[in-house]
N, C-alpha and C. Protein backbone atom coordinates (compact mmCIF):
# COMPACT_ATOMS: atom_id res chain seq x y z
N UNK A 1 51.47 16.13 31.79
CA UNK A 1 50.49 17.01 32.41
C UNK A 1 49.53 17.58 31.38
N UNK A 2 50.37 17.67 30.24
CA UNK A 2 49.14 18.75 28.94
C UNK A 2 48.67 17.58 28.75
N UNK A 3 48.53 16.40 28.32
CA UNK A 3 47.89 15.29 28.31
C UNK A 3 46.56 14.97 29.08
N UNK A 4 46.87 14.74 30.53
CA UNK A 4 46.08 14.89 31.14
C UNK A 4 44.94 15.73 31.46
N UNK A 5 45.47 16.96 31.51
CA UNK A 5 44.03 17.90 31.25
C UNK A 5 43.88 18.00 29.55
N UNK A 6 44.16 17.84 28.90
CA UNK A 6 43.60 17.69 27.30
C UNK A 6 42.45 16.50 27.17
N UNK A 7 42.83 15.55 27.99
CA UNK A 7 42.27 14.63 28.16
C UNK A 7 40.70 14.84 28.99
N UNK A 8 40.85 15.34 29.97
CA UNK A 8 39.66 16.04 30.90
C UNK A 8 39.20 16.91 30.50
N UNK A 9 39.53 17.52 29.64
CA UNK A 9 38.75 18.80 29.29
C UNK A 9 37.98 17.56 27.93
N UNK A 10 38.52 17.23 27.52
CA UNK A 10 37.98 16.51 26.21
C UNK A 10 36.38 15.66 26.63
N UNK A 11 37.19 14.83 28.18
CA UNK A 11 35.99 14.30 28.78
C UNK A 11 34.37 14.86 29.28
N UNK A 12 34.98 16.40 29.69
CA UNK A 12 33.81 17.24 29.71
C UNK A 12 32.98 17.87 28.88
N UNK A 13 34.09 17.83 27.42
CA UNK A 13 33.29 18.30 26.51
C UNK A 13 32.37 17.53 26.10
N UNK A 14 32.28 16.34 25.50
CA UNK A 14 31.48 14.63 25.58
C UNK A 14 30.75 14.62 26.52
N UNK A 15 30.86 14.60 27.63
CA UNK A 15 29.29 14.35 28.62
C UNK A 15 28.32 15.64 28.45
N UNK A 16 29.10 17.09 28.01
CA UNK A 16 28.49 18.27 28.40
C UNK A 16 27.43 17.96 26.93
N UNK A 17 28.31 17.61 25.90
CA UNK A 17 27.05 17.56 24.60
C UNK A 17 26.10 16.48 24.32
N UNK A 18 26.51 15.20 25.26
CA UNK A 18 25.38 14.01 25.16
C UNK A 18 24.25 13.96 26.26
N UNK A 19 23.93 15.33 26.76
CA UNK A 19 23.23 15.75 27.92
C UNK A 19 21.87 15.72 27.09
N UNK A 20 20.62 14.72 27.45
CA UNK A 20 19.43 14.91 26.69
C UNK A 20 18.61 15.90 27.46
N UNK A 21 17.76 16.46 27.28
CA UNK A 21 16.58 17.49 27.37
C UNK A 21 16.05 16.97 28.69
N UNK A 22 15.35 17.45 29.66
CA UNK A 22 14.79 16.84 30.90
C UNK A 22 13.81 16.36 30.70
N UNK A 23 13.11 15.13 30.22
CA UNK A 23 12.03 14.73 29.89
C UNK A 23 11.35 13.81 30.23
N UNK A 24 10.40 13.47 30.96
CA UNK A 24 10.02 11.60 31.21
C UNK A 24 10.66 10.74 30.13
N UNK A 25 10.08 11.05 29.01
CA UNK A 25 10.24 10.13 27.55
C UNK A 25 11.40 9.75 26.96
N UNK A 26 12.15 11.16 27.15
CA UNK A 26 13.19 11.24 26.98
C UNK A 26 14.43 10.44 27.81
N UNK A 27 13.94 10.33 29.00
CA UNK A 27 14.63 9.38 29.66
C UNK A 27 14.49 7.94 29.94
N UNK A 28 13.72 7.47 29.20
CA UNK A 28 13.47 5.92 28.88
C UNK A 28 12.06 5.67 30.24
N UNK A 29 11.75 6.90 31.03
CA UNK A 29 9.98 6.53 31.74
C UNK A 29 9.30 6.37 30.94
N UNK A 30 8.44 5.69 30.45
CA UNK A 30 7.18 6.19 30.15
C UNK A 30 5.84 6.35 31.74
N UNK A 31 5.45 7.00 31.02
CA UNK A 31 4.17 7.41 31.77
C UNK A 31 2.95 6.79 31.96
N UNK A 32 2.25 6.23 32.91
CA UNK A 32 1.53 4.95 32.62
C UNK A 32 0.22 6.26 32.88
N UNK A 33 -0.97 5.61 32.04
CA UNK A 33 -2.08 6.53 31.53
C UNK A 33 -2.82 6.67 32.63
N UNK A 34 -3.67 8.17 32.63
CA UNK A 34 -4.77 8.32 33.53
C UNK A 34 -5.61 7.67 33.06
N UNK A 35 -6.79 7.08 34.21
CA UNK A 35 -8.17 6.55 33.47
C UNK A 35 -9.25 7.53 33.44
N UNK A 36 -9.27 8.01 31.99
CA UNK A 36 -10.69 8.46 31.64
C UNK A 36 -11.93 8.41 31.24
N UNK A 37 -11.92 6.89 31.26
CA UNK A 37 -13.12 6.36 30.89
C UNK A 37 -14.15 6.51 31.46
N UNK A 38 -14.59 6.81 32.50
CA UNK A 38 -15.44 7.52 33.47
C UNK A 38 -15.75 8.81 33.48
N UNK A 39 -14.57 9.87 32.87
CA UNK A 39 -15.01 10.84 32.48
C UNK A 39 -14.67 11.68 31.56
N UNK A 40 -15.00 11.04 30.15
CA UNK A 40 -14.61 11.50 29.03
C UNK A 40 -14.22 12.95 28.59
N UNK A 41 -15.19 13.70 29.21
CA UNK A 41 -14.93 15.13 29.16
C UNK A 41 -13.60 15.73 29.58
N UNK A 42 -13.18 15.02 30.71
CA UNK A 42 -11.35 15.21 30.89
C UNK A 42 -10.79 15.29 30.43
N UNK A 43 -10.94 15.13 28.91
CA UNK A 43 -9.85 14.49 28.30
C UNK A 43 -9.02 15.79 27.57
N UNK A 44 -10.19 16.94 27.49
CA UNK A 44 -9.83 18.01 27.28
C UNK A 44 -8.86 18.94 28.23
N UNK A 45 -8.40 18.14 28.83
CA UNK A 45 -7.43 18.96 30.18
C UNK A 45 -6.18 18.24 29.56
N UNK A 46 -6.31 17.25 28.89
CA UNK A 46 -4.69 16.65 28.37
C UNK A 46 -4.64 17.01 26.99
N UNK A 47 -5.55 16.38 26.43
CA UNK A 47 -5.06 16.37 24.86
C UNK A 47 -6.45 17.08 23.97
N UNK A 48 -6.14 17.46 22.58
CA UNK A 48 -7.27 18.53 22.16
C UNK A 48 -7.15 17.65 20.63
N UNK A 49 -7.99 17.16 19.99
CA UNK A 49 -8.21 16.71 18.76
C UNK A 49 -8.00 17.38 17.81
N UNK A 50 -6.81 17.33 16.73
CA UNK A 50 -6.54 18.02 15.84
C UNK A 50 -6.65 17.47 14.71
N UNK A 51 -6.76 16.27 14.25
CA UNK A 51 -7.44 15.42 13.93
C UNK A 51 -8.09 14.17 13.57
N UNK A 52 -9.30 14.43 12.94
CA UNK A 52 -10.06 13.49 13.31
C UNK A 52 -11.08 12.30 11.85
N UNK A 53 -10.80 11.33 12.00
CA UNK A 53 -10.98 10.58 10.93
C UNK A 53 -12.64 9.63 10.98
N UNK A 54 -13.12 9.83 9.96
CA UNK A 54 -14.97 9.36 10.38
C UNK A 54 -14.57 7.80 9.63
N UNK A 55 -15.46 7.30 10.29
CA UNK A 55 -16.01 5.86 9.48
C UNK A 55 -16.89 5.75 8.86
N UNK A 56 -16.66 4.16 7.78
CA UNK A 56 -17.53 4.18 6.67
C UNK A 56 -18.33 3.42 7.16
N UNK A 57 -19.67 3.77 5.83
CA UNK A 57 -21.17 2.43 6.87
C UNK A 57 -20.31 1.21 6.51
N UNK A 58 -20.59 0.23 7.05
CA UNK A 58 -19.95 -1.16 6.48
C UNK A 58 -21.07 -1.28 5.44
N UNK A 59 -20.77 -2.02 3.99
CA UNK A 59 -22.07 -2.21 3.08
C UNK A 59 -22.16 -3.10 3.59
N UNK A 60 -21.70 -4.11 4.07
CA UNK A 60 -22.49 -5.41 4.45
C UNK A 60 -23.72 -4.65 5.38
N UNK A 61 -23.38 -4.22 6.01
CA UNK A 61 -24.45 -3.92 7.27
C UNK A 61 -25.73 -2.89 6.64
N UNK A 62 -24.49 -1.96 5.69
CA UNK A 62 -26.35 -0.95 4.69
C UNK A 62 -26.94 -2.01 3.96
N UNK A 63 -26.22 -3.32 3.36
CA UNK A 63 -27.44 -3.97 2.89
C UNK A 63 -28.65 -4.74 3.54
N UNK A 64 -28.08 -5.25 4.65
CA UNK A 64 -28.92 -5.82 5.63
C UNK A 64 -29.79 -4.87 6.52
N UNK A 65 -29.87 -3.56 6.21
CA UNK A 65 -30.37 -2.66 6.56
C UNK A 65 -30.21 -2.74 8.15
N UNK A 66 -28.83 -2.90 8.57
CA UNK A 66 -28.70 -2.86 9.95
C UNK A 66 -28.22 -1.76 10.37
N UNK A 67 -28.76 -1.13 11.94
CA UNK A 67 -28.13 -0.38 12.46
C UNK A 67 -27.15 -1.09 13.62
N UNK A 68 -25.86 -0.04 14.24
CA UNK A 68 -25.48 -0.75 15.38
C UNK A 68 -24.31 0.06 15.93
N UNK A 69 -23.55 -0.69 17.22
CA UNK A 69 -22.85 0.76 17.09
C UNK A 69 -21.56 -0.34 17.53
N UNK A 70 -20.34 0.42 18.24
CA UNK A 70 -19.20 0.08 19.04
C UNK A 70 -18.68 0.85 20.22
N UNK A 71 -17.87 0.32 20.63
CA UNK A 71 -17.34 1.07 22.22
C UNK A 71 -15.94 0.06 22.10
N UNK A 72 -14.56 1.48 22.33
CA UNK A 72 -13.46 1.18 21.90
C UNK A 72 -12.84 1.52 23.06
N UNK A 73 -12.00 1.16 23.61
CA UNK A 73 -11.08 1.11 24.93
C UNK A 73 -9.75 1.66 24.01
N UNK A 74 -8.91 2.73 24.19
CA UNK A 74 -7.61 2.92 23.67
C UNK A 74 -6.81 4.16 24.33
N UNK A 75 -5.95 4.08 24.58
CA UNK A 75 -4.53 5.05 25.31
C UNK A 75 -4.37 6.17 24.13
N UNK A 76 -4.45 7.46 24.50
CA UNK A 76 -3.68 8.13 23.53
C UNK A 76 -2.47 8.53 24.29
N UNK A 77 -1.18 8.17 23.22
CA UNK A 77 -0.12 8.21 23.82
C UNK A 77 0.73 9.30 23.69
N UNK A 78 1.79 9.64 24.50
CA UNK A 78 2.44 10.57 24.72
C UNK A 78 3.20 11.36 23.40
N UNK A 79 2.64 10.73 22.00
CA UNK A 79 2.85 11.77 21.04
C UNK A 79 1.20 12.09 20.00
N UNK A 80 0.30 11.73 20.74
CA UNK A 80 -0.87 12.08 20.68
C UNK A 80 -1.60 11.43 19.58
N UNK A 81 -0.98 9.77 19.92
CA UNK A 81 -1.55 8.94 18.82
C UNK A 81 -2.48 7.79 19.89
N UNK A 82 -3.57 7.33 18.94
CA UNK A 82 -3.94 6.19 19.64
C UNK A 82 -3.64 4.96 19.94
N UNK A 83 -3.26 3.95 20.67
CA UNK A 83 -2.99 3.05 20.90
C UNK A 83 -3.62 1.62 21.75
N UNK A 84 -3.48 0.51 21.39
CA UNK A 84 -3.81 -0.40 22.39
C UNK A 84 -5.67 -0.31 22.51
N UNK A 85 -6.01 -0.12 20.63
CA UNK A 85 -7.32 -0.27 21.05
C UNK A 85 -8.20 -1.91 21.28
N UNK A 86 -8.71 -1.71 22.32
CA UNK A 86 -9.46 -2.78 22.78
C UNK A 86 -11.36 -2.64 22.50
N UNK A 87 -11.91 -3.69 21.94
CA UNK A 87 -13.09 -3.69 21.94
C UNK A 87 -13.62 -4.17 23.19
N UNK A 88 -14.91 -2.61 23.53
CA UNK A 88 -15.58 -3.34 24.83
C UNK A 88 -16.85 -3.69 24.64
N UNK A 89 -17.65 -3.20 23.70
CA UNK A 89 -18.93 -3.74 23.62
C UNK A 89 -18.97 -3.48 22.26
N UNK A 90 -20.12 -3.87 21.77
CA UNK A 90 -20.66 -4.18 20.02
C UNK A 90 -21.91 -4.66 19.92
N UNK A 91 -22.77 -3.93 19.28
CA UNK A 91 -24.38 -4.43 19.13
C UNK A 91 -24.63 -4.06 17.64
N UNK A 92 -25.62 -5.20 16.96
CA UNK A 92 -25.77 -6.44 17.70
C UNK A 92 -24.87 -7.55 17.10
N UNK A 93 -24.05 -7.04 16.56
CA UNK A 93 -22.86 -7.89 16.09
C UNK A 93 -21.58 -7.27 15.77
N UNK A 94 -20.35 -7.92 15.79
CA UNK A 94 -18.82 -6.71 15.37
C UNK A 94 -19.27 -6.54 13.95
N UNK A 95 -20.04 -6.64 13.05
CA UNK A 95 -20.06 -5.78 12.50
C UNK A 95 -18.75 -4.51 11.91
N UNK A 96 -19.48 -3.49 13.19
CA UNK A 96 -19.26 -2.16 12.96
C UNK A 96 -17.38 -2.07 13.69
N UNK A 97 -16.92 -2.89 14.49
CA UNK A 97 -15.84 -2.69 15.26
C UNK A 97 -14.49 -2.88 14.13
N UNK A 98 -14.61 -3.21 13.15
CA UNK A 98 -13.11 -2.71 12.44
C UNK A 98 -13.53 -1.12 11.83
N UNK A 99 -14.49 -1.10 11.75
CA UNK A 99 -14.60 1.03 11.31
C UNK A 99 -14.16 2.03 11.92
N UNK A 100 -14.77 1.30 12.88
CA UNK A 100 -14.67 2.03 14.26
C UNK A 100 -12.78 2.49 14.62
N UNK A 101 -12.27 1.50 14.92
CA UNK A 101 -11.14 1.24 15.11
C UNK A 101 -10.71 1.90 14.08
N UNK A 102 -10.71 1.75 12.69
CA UNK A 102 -9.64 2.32 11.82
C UNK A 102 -10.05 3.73 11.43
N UNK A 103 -11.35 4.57 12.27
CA UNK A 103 -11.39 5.91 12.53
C UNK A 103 -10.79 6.44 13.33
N UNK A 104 -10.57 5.65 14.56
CA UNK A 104 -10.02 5.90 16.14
C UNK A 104 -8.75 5.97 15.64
N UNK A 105 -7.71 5.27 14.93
CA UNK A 105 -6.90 4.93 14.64
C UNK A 105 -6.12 6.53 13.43
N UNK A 106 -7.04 7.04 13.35
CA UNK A 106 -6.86 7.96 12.47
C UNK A 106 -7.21 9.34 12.99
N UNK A 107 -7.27 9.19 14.27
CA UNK A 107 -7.47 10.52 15.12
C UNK A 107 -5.88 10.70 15.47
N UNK A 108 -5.78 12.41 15.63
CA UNK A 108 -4.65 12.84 16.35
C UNK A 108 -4.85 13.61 17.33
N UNK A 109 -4.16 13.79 18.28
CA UNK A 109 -4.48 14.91 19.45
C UNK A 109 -3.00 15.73 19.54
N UNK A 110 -3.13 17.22 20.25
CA UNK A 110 -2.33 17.79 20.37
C UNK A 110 -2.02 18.23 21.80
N UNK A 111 -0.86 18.17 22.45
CA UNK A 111 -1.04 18.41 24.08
C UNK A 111 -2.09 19.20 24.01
N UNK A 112 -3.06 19.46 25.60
CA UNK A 112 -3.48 20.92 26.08
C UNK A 112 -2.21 21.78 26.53
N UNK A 113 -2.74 23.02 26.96
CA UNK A 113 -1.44 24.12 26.93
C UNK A 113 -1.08 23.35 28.58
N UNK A 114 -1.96 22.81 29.03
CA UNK A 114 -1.35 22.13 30.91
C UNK A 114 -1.02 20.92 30.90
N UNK A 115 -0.61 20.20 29.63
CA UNK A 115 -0.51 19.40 29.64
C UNK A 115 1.49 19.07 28.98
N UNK A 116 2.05 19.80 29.68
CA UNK A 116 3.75 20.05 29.51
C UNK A 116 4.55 18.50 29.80
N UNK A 117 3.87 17.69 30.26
CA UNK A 117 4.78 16.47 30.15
C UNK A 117 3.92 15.20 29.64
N UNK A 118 3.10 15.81 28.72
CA UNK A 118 3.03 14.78 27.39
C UNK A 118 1.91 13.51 28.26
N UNK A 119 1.29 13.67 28.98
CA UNK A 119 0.96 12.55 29.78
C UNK A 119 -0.08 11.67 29.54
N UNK A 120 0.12 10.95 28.96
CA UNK A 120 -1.30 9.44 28.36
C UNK A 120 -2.23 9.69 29.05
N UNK A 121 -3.54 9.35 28.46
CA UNK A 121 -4.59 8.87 28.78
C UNK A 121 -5.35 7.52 28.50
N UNK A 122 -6.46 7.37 29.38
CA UNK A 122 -7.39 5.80 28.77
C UNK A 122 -8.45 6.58 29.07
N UNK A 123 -9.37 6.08 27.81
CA UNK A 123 -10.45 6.52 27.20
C UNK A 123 -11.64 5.57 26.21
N UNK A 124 -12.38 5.81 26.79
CA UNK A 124 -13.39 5.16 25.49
C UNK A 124 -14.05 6.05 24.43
N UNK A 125 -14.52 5.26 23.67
CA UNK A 125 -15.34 6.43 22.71
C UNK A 125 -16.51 5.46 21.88
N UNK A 126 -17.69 5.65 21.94
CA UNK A 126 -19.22 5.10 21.00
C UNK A 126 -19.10 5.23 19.77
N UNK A 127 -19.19 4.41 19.30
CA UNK A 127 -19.98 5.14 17.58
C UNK A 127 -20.78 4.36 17.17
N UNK A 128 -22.11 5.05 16.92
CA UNK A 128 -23.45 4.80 16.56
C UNK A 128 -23.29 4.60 15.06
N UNK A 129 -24.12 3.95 14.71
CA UNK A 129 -24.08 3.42 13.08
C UNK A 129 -26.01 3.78 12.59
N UNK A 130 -26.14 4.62 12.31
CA UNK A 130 -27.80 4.62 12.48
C UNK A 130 -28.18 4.71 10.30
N UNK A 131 -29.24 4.32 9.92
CA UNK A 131 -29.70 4.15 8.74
C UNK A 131 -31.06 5.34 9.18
N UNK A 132 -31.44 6.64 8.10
CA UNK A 132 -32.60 7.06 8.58
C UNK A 132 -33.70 6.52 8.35
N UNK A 133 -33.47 5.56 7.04
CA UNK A 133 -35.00 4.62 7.14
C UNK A 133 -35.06 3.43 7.55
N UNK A 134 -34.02 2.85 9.18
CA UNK A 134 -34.27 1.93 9.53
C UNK A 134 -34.65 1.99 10.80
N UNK A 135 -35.55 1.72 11.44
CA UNK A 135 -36.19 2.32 12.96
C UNK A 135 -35.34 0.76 13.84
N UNK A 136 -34.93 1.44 15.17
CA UNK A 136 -34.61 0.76 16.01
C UNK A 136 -33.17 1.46 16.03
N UNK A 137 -32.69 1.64 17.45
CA UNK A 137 -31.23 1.94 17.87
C UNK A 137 -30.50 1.40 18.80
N UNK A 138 -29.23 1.19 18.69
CA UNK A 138 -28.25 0.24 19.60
C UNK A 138 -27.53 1.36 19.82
N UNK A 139 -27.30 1.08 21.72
CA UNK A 139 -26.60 2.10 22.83
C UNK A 139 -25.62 1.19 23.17
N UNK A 140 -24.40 1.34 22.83
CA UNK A 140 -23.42 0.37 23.50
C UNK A 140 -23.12 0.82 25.03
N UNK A 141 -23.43 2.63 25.07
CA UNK A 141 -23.38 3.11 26.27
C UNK A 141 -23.83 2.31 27.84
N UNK A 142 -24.96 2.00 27.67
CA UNK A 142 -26.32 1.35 28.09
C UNK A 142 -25.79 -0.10 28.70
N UNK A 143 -24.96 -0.20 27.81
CA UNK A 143 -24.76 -2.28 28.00
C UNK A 143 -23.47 -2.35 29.44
């Protein structure tokens, strides 16, 4: 009999301490992302940029005195990193799309305070590449 409940009590103690936290993530969901690409400004209702990493001119492109820009498709994910970036447009050549990317790539975000279960987003983001003494500008927006 002392066996038996030594035994059950033992069993309760083991499930009572391998009890994880109540979490989507935590429980092997993940959360499949809102789309914000339509309205970028949202994005401030999930996640808040804490930080944020710039790109370099490409010299190939300052020597050719080119301007140009990119447009990056990527998830920031539920620990407020970027992910799964996809190129959607590029003028007037990729060029500029590995800068781009390895700035995006170097951003962090931090939940918003309403944002308690960590929840992904999809998002795009532009970046203009402009020279001040080279006239002419590329809108990837536009395309």
């Amino acid at each position: 009999m002392k066996k038996t409940l030594l035994f059950t009590i033992t069993a309760l103690l083991l499930g009572c301490s391998s009890t994880e936290p109540n979490s989507a993530e935590t429980k092997g969901v993940k959360l499949d992302p809102i789309d914000l690409t339509k309205s970028e400004e949202s994005v401030k209702d999930y996640w808040v940029l804490s930080e944020k990493s710039y790109p370099s001119y490409p010299i190939a492109a300052a020597k050719r005195k080119m301007n140009g820009c990119a447009k990056i498709q990527f998830i920031i994910n539920s620990e407020g990193e970027p992910e799964d970036l996809k190129t959607i447009n590029f003028l007037p050549d990729n060029t500029f799309v590995a800068e781009t990317k390895k700035a995006i790539s170097g951003h962090r975000w931090v939940p918003s305070e309403t944002n308690t279960t960590l929840q992904p987003v999809l998002l795009t983001q532009s970046w203009d590449y402009v020279l001040d003494d080279v006239p002419g500008r590329f809108d990837c927006d536009s395309q």
